Short mmCIF file of C-alpha atoms in Angstrom, two decimals:
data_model
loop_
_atom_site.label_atom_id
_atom_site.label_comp_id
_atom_site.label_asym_id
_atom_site.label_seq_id
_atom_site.Cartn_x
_atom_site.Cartn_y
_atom_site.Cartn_z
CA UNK O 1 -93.03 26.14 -172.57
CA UNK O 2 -93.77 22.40 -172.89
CA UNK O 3 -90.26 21.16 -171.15
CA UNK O 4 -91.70 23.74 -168.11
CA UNK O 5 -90.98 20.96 -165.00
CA UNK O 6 -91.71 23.25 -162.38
CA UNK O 7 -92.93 26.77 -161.51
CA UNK O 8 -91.68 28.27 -158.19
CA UNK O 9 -93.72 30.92 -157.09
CA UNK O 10 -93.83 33.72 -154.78
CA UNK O 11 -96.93 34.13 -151.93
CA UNK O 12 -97.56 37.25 -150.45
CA UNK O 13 -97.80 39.97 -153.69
CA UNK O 14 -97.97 36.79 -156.38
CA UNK O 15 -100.21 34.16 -155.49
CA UNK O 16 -102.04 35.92 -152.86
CA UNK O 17 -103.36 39.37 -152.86
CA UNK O 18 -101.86 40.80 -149.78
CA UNK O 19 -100.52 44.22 -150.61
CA UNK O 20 -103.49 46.07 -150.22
CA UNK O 21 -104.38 45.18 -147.13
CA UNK O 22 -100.69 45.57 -145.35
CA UNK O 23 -100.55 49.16 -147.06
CA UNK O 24 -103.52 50.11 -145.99
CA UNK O 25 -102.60 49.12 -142.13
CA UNK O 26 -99.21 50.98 -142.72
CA UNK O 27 -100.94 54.02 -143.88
CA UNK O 28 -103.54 53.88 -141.03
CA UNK O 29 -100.66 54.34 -138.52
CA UNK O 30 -99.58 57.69 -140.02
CA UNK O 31 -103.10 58.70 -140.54
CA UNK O 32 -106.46 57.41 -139.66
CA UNK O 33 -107.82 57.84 -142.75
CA UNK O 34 -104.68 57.77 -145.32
CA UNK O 35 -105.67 59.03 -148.48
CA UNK O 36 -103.97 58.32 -151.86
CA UNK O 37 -101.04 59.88 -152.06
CA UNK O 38 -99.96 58.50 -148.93
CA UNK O 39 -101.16 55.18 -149.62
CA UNK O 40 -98.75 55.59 -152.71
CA UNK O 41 -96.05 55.92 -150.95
CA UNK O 42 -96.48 53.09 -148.84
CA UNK O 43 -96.95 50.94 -151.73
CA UNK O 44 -93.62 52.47 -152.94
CA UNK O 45 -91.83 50.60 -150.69
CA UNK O 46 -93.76 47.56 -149.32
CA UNK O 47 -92.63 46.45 -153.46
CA UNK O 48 -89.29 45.80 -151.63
CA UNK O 49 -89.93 44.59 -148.85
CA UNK O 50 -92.17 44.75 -145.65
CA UNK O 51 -89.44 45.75 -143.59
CA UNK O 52 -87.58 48.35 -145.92
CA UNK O 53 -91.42 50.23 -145.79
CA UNK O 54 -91.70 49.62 -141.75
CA UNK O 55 -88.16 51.03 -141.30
CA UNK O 56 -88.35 53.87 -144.14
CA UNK O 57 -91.63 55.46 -142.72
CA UNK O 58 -90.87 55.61 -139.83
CA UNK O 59 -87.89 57.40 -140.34
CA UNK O 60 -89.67 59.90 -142.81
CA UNK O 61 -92.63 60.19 -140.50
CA UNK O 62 -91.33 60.21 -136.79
CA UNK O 63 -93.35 57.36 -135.51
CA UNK O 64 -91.99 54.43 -133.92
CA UNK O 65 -91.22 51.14 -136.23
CA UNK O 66 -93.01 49.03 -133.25
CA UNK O 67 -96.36 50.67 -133.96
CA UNK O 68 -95.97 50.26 -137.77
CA UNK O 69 -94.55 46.85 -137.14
CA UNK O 70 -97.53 45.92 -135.05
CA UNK O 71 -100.06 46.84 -137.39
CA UNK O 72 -98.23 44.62 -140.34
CA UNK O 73 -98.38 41.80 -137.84
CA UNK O 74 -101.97 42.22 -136.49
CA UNK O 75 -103.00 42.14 -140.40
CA UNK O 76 -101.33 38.55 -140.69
CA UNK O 77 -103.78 37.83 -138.06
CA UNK O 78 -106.47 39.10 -139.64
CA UNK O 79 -105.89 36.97 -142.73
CA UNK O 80 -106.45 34.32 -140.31
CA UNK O 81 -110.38 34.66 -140.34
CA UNK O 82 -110.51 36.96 -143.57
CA UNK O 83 -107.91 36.03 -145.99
CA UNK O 84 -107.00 38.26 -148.54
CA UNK O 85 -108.10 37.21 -152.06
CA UNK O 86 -106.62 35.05 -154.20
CA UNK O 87 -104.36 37.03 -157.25
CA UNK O 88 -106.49 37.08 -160.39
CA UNK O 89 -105.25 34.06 -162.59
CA UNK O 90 -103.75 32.11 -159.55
CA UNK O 91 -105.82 29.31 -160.00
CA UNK O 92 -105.89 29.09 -163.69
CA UNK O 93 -102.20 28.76 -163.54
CA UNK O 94 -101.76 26.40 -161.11
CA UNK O 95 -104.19 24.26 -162.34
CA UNK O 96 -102.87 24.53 -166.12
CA UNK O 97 -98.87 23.97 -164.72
CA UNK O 98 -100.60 20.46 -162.07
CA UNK O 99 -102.52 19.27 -165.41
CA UNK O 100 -99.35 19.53 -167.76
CA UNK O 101 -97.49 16.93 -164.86
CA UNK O 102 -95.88 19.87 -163.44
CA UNK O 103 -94.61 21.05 -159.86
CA UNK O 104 -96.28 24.07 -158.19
CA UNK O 105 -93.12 25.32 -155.54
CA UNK O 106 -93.31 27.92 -153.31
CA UNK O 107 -90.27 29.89 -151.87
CA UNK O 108 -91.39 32.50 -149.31
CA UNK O 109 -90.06 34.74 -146.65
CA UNK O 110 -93.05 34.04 -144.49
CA UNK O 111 -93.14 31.50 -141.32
CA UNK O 112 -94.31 28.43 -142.05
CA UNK O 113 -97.03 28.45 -139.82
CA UNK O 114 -98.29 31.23 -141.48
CA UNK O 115 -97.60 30.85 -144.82
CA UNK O 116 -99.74 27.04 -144.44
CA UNK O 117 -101.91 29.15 -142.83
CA UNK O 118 -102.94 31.40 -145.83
CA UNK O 119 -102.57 28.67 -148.96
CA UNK O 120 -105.06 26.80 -146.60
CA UNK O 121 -107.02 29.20 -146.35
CA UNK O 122 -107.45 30.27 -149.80
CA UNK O 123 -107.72 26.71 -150.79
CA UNK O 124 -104.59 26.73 -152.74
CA UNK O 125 -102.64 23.37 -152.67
CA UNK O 126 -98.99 23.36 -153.77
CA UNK O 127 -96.38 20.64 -153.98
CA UNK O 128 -93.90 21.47 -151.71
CA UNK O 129 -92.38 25.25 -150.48
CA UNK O 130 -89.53 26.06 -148.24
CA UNK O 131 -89.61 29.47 -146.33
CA UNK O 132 -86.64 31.54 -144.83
CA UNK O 133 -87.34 31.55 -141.32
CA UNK O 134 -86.56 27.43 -141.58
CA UNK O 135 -82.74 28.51 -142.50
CA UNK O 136 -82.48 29.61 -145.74
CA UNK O 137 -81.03 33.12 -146.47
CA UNK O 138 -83.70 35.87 -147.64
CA UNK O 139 -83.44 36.61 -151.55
CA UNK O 140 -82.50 38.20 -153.45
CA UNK O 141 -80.34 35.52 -152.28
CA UNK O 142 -80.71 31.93 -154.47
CA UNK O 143 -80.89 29.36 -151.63
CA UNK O 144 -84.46 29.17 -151.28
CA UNK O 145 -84.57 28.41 -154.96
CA UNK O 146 -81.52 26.19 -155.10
CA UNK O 147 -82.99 23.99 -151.96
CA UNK O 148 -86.39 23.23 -154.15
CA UNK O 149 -84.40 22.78 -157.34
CA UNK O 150 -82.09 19.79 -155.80
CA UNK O 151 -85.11 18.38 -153.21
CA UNK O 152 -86.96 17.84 -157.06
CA UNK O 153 -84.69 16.90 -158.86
CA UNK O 154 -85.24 19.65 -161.25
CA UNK O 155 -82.56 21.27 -163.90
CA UNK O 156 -83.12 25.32 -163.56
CA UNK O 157 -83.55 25.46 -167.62
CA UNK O 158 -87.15 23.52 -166.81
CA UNK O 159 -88.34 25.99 -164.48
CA UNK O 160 -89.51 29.25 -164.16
CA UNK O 161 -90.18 31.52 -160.77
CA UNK O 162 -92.63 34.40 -160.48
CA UNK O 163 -92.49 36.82 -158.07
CA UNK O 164 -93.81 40.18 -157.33
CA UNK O 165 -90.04 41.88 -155.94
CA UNK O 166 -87.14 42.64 -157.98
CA UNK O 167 -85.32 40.31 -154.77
CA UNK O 168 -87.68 37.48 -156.51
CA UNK O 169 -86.33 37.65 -160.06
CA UNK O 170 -82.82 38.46 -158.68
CA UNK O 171 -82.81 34.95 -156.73
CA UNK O 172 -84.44 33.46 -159.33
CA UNK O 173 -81.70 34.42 -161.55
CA UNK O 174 -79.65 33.98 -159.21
CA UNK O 175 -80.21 29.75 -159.24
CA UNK O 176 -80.09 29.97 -163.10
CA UNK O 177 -83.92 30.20 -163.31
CA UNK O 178 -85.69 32.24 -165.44
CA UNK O 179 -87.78 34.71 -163.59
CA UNK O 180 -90.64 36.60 -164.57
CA UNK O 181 -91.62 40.11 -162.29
CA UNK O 182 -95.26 40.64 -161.66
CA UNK O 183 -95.82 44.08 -161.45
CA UNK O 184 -98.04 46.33 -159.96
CA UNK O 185 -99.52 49.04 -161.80
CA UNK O 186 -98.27 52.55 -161.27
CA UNK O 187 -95.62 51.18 -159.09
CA UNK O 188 -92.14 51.23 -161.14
CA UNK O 189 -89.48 48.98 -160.04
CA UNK O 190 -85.88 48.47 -161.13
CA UNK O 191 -85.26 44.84 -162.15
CA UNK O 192 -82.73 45.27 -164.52
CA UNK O 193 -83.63 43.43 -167.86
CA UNK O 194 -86.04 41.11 -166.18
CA UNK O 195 -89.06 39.60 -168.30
CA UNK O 196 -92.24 41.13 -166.48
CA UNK O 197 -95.87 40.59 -166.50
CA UNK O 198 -98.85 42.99 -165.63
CA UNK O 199 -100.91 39.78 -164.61
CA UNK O 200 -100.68 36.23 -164.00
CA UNK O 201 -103.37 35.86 -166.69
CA UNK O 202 -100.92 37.26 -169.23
CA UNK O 203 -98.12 34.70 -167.81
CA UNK O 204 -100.71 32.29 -168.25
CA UNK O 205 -101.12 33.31 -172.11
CA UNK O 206 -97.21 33.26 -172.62
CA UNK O 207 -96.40 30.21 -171.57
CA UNK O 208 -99.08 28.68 -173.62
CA UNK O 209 -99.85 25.99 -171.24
CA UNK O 210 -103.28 25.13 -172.35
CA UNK O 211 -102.37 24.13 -175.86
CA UNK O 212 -101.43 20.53 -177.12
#
């Protein structure tokens, strides 16, 4: 993809490991020592979103969303002193997309206290990100995505947006982007016909950045 301008990513799920960690709090709350089938579940639906899992278990498990809701934002803090690793590949790609003259965007859902926070962190340096709670709708709603497109300049045939929720690729579709769903193994997600990727690695390989 030489004519590539710009790749807007996704952070929590995409650029930064975080899933385990906020599943495993989840799961702790419904049992101290949550073992896989329950940790399944929870990764079932943190794939949509945080809140759909806080508010869907617990429903199914009669325990109060504030206690589930705590432990999702006590991990945040966590992440604080012990960030959660960086996705495998993460680095590779934003390095190959900075070295090609390209724009590494971020459009998150997280504060943006927070979401500084953790690329700082993790030592990952982008070129600009905007993040819901500043007034943009949530996707899979295209705002975000529009917002970076127009602040850059940038036609949405140059770019391309990863994300780890089908709400990513919708958005991203959304703007006119094309979108590419990272997806965790053993989790199945409906994203229509969206391209999708078992790694960033593999993303890496398709878009043939590395080559002349």
């Amino acid at each position: 993809m030489a004519s590539m301008r710009a790749l807007i990513w996704d952070l929590g799920g995409t650029l930064a490991d975080t899933y385990p960690d906020v599943d495993r709090a989840l799961a702790a709350v419904l049992e101290p020592r949550p073992g896989p089938e329950l940790l399944h579940e929870v990764a079932m639906l943190t794939r949509l979103s945080s809140s759909h899992a806080i508010s869907t278990l617990a429903a199914r498990h009669g325990v109060p969303e504030r206690r589930l809701r705590s432990a999702y934002e006590q991990t945040k803090r966590d992440w604080r002193e012990n960030p959660p690793p960086v996705m495998p590949g993460a680095r590779e790609l934003l390095s190959a997309v900075r070295e090609r003259g390209g724009l590494n965007l971020v459009a998150t859902h997280r504060e943006r206290a927070s979401a500084a926070s953790l690329l700082d962190s993790l030592g990952l340096g982008v070129d600009d990100m905007v993040c819901a709670p500043d007034g943009y709708a949530r996707k899979p709603d295209p705002a975000m995505n529009r917002a970076l497109l127009a602040r850059h300049g940038l036609e949405p045939v140059d770019c391309l947006a990863v994300g780890d929720r089908p709400a990513d690729v919708a958005a991203a579709a959304a703007a006119g982007v094309r979108g590419v769903l990272l997806e965790t193994e053993g989790i199945p997600l409906e994203a229509g016909d969206a391209e999708r990727v078992i790694s960033l690695r593999e993303l890496h390989g398709r878009l043939c950045l590395d080559s002349e």
